[in-house]
mmCIF file of C-alpha atoms and ligand atoms in Angstrom:
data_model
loop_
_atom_site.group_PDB
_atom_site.id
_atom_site.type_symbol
_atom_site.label_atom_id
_atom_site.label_comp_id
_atom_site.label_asym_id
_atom_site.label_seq_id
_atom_site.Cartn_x
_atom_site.Cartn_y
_atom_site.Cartn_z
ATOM 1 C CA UNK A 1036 -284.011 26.751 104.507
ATOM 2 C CA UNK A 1037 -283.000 28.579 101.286
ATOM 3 C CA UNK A 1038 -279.136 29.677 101.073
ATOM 4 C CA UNK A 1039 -280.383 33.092 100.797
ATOM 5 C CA UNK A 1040 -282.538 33.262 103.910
ATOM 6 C CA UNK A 1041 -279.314 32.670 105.908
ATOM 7 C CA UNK A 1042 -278.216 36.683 106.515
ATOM 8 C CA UNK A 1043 -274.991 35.953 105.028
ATOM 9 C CA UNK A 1044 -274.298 37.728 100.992
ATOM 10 C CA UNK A 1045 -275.291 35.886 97.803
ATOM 11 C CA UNK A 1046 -271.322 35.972 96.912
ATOM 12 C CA UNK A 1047 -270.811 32.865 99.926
ATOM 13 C CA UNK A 1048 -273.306 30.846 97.880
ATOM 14 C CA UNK A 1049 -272.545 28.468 94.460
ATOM 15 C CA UNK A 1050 -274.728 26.174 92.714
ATOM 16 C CA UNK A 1051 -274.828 22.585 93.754
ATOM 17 C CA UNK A 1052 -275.275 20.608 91.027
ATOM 18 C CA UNK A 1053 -273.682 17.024 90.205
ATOM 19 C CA UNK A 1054 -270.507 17.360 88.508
ATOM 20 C CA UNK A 1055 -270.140 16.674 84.932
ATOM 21 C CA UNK A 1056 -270.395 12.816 84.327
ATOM 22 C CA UNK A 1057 -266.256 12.871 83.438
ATOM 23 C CA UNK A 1058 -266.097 15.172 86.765
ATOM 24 C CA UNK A 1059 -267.817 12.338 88.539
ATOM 25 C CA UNK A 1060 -266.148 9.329 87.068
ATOM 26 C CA UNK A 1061 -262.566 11.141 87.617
ATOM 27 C CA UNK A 1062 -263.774 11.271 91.442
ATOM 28 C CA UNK A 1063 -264.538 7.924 91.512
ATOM 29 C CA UNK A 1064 -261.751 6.674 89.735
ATOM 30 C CA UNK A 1065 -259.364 8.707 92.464
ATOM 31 C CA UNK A 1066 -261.482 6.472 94.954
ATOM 32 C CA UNK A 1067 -261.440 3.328 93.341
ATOM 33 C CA UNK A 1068 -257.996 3.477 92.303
ATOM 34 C CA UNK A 1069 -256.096 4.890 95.481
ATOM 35 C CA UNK A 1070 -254.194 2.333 96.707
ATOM 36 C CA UNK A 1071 -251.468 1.801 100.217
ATOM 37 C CA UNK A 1072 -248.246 1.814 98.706
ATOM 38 C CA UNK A 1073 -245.632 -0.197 100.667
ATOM 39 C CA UNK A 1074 -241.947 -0.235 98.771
ATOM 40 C CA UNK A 1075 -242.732 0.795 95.347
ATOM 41 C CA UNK A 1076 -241.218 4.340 95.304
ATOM 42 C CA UNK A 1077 -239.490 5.816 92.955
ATOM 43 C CA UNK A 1078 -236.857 8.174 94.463
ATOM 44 C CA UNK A 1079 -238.097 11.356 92.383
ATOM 45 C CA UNK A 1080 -238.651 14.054 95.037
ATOM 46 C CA UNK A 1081 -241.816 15.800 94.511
ATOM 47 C CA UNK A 1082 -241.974 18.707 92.779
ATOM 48 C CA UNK A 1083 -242.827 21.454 95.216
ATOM 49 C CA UNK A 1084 -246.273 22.646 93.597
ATOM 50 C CA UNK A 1085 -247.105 19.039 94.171
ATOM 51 C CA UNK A 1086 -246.716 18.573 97.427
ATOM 52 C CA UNK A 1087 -247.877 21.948 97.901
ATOM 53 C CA UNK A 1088 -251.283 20.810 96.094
ATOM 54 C CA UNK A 1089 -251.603 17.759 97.880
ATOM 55 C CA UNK A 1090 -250.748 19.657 100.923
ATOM 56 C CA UNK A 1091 -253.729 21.944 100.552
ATOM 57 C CA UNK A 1092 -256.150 19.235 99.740
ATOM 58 C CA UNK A 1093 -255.317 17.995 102.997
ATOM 59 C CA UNK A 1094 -255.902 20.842 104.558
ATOM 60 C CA UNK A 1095 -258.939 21.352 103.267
ATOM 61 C CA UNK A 1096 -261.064 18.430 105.156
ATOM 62 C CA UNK A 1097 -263.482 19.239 107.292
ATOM 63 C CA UNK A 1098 -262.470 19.650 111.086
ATOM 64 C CA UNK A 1099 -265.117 19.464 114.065
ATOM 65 C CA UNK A 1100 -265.815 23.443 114.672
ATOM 66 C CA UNK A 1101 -263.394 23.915 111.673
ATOM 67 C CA UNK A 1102 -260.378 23.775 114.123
ATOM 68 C CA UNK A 1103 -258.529 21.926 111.736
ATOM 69 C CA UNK A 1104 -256.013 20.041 114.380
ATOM 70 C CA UNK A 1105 -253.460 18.696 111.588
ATOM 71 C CA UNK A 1106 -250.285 19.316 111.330
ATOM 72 C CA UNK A 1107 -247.698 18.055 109.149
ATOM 73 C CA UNK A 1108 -243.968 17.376 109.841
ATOM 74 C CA UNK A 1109 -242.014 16.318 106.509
ATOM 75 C CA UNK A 1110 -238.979 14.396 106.591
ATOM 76 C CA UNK A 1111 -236.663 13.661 103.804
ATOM 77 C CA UNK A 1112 -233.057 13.590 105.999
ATOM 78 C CA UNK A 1113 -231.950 9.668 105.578
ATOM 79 C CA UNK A 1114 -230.633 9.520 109.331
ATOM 80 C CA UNK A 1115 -234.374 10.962 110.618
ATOM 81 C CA UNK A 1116 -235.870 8.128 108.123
ATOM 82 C CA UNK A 1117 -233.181 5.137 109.292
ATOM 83 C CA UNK A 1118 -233.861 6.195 112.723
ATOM 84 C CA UNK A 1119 -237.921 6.041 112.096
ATOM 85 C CA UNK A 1120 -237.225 3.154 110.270
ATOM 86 C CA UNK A 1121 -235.498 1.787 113.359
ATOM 87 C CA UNK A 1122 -238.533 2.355 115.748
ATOM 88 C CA UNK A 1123 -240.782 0.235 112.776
ATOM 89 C CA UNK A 1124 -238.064 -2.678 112.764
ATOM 90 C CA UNK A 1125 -237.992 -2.824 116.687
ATOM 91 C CA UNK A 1126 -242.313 -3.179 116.456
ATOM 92 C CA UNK A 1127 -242.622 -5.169 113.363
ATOM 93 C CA UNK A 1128 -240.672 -7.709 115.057
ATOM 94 C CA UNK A 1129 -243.428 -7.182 117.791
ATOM 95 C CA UNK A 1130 -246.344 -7.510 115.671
ATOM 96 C CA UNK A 1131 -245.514 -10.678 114.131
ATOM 97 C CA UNK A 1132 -245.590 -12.540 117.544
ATOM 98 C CA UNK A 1133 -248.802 -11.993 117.629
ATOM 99 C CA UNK A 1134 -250.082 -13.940 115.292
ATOM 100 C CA UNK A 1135 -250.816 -17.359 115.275
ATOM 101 C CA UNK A 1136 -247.920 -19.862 113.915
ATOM 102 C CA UNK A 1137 -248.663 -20.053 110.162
ATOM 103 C CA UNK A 1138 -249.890 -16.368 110.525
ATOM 104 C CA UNK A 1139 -247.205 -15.045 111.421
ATOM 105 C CA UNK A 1140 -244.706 -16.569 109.351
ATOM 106 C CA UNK A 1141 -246.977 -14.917 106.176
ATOM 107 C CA UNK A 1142 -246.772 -11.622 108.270
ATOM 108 C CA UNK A 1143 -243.368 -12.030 108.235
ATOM 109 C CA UNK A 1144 -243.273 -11.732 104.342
ATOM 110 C CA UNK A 1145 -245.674 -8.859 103.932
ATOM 111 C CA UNK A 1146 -243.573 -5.596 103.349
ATOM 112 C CA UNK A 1147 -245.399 -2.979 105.185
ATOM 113 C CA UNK A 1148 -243.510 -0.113 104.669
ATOM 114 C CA UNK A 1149 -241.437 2.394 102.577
ATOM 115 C CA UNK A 1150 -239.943 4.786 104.808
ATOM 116 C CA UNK A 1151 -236.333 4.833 103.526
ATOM 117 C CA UNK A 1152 -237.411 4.246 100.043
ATOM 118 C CA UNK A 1153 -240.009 6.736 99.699
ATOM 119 C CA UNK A 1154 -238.579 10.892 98.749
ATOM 120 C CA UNK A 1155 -240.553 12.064 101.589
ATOM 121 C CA UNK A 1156 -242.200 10.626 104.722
ATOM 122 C CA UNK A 1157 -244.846 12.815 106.653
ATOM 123 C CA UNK A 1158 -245.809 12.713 109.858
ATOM 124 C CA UNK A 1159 -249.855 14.172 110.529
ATOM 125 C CA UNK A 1160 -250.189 15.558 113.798
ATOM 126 C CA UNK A 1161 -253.174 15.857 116.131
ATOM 127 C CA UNK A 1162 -253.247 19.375 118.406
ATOM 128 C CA UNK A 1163 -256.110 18.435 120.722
ATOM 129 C CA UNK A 1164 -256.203 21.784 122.235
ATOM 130 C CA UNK A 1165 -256.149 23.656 119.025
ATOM 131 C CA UNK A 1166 -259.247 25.507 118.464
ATOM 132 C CA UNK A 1167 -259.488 26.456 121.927
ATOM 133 C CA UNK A 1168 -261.408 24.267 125.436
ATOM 134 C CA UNK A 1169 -264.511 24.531 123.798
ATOM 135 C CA UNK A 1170 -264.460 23.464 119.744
ATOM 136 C CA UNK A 1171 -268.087 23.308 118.337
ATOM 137 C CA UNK A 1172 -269.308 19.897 117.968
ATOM 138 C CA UNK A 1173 -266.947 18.894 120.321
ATOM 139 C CA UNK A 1174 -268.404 19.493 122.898
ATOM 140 C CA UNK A 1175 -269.725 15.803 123.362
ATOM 141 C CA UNK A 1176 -267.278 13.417 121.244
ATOM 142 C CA UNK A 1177 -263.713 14.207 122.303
ATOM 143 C CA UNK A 1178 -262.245 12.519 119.561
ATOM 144 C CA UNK A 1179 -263.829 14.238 116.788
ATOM 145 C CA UNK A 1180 -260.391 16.066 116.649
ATOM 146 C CA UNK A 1181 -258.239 13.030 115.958
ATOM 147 C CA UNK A 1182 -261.362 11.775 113.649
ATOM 148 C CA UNK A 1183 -260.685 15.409 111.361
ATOM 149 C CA UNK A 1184 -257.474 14.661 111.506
ATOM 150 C CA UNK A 1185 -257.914 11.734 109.068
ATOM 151 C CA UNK A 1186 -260.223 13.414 107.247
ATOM 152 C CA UNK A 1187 -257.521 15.284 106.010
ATOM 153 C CA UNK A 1188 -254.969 12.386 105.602
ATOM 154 C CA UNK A 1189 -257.835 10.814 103.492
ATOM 155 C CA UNK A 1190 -258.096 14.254 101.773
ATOM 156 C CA UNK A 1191 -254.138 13.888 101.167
ATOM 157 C CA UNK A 1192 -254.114 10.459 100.389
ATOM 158 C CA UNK A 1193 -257.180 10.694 97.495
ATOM 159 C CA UNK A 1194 -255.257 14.094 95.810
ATOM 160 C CA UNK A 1195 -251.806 12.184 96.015
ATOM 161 C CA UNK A 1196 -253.841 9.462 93.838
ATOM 162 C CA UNK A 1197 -254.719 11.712 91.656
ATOM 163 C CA UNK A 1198 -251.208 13.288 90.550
ATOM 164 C CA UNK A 1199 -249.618 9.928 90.622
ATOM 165 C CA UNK A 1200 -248.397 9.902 94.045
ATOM 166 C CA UNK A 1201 -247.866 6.792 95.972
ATOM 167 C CA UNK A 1202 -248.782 7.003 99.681
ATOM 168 C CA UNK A 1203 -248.411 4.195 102.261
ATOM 169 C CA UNK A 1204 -249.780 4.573 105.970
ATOM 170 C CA UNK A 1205 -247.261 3.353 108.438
ATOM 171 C CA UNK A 1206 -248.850 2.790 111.849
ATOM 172 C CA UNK A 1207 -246.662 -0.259 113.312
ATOM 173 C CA UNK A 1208 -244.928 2.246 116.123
ATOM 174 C CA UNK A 1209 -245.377 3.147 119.241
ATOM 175 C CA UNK A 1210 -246.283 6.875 119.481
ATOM 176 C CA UNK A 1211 -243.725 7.449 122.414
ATOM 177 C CA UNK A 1212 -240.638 5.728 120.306
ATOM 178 C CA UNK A 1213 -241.910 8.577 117.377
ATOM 179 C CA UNK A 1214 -242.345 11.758 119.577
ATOM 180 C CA UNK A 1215 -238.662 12.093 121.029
ATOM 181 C CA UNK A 1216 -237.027 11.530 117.468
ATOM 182 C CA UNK A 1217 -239.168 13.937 115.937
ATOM 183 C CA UNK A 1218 -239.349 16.454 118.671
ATOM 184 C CA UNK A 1219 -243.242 16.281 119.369
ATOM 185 C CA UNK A 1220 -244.598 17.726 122.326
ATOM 186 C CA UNK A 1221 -246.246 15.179 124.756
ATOM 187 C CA UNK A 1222 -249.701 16.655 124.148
ATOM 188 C CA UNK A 1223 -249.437 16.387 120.674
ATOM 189 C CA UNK A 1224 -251.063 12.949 118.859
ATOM 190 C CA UNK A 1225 -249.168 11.254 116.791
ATOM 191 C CA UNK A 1226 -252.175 10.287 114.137
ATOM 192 C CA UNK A 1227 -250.158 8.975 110.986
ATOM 193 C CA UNK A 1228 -247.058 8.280 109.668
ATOM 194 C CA UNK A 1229 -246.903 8.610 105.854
ATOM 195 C CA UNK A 1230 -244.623 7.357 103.106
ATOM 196 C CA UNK A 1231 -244.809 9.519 99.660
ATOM 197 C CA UNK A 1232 -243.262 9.368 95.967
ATOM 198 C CA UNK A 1233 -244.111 8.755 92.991
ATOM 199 C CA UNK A 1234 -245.000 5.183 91.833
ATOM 200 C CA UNK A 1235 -245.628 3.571 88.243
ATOM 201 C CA UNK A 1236 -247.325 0.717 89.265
ATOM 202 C CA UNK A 1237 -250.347 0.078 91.579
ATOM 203 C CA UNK A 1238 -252.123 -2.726 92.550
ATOM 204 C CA UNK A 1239 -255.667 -2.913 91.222
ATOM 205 C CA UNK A 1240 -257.027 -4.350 94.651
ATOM 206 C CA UNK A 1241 -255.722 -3.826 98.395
ATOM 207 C CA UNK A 1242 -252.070 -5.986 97.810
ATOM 208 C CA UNK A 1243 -253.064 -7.935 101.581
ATOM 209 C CA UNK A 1244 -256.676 -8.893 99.120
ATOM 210 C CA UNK A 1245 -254.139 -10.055 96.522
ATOM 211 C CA UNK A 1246 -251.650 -11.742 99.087
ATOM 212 C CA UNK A 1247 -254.680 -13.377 100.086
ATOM 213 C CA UNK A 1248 -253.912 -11.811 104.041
ATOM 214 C CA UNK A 1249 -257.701 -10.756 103.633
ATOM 215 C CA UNK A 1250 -260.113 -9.957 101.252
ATOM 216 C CA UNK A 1251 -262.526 -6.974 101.226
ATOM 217 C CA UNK A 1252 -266.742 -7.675 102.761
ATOM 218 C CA UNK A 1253 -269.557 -7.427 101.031
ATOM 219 C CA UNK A 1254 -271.165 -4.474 101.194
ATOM 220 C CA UNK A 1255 -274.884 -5.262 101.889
ATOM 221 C CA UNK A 1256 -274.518 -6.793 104.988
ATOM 222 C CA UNK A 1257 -273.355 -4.288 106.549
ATOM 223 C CA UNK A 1258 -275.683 -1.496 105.867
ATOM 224 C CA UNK A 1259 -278.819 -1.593 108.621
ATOM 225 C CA UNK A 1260 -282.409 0.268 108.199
ATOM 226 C CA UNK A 1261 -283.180 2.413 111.284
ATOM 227 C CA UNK A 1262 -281.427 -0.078 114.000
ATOM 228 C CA UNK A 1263 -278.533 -1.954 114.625
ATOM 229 C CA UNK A 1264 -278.630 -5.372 112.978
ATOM 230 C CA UNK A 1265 -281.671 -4.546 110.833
ATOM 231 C CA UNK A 1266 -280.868 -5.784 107.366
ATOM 232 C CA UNK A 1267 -282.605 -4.065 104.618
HETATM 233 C C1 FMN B 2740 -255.147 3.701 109.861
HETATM 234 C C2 FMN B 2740 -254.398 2.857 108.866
HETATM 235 C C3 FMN B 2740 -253.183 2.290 109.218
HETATM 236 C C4 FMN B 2740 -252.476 1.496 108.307
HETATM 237 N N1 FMN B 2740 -251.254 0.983 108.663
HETATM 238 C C5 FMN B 2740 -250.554 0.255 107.763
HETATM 239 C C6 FMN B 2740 -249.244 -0.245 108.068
HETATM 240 O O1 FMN B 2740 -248.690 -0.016 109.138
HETATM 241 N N2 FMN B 2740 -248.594 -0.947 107.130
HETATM 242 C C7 FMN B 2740 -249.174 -1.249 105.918
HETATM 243 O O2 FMN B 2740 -248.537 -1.912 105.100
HETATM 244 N N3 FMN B 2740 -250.387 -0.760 105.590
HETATM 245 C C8 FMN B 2740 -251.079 -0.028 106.476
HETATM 246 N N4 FMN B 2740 -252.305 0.486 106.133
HETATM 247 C C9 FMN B 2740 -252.847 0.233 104.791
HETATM 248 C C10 FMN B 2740 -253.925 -0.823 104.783
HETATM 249 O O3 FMN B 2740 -253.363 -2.103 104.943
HETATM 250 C C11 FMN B 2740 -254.663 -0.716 103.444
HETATM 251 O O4 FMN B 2740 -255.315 0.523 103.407
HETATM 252 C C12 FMN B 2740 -255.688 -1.822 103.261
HETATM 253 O O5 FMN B 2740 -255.048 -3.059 103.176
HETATM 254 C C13 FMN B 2740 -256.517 -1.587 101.989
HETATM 255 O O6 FMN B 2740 -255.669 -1.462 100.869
HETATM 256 P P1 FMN B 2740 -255.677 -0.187 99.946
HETATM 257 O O7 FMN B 2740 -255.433 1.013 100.823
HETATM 258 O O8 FMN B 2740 -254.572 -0.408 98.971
HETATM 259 O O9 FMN B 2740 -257.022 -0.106 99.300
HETATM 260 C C14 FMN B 2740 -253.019 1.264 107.024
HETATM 261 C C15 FMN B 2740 -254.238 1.859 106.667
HETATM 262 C C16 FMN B 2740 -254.918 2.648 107.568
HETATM 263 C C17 FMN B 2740 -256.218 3.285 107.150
#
């Protein structure tokens, strides 16, 4: 069905052509070239227009029934990050008993986070009832909400890339140590927990590929034609 044969006004509409080929290759290149940053922040605080951009590119995901469920909580007070940073030490410690012998002792030397280094940490946020008790395409698949929410930390994530902004997901917590510290209602999911500053260096492949922790699949194998397990 045309544009125009949907009863809304011509002005809603815009062509939707492919992008220049430098258009394209600069959105690729944001793809290609985003990368998890663990310690290498600089302690530059973002400039406010930044964030703000980055901010808005976040918010500008798509959300099941548009109810757009983020929120973001950002943290720069030291004591909030050493106490955060606390909660990650407690779990690390955690984590690494569960790996196998040799595993573990490599876990061990993986850094896998910047919290107190990075200018800014922010926390993305999950309101499950925003939107209302009945969200459009919701209606079925519950989660959809928490799946929009990292939409938008993707979003975040690819525009920080962009303007030279290191981000680095920290998910070794448990929600419940997060919530009291950072006064989150109980019905509110804790969805990520994000370190952000500036960086001048990047790794050119995932840094666990590199560490040799694990190295990315090929593609083709996993891409199926019309059923599960049906290679093309
Ligand atoms: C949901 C999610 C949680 C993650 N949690 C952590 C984490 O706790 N610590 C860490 O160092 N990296 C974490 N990462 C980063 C991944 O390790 C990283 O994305 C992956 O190794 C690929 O590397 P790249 O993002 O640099 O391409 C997380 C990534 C995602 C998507």
């Amino acid at each position: 069905m045309a544009l125009a044969d949907k009863g809304v006004p011509e002005a809603e509409f815009a062509p939707a052509g492919a992008f220049s080929p430098q258009e394209r290759e600069a959105v690729y290149r944001t793809i290609y070239a985003r990368r998890d940053v663990r310690d290498e922040f600089l302690p530059e605080p973002l400039p406010d227009s930044t964030l703000e951009r980055i901010l808005q590119a976040a918010h500008h995901a798509p959300s099941v029934g548009l109810s757009q469920p983020w929120n973001f909580i950002l943290i720069r007070d030291p004591a909030m990050k050493a106490a955060v940073h606390d909660v990650f030490t407690r779990c690390n410690g955690e984590a690494a008993q569960m790996f196998a012998d040799e595993r573990s002792a490599s876990y061990r030397g993986l850094k896998l986070e910047g919290i107190l280094k990075a200018p800014l940490n922010i926390c993305v946020t999950c309101d499950r009832a925003r939107g209302g008790p009945v969200v459009l395409g919701r209606t079925h698949q519950r989660d959809t909400d928490l799946y929009s929410t990292v939409c938008a930390i993707q979003n975040l994530w690819l525009a920080a890339r962009a303007e030279g902004i290191g981000v680095g997901w920290v998910s070794i917590f448990e929600q419940e140590d997060l919530r009291p510290l950072l006064g989150i209602p109980p019905e509110i999911v804790i969805v990520a927990y994000l370190c952000v500053g500036f960086v001048d260096q990047l790794f050119t492949r995932p840094e666990l590929e590199a560490r040799q922790w694990a190295e990315r699949l090929p593609l083709e194998p996993l891409i199926y034609e019309e059923r599960w397990g049906d290679r093309r």
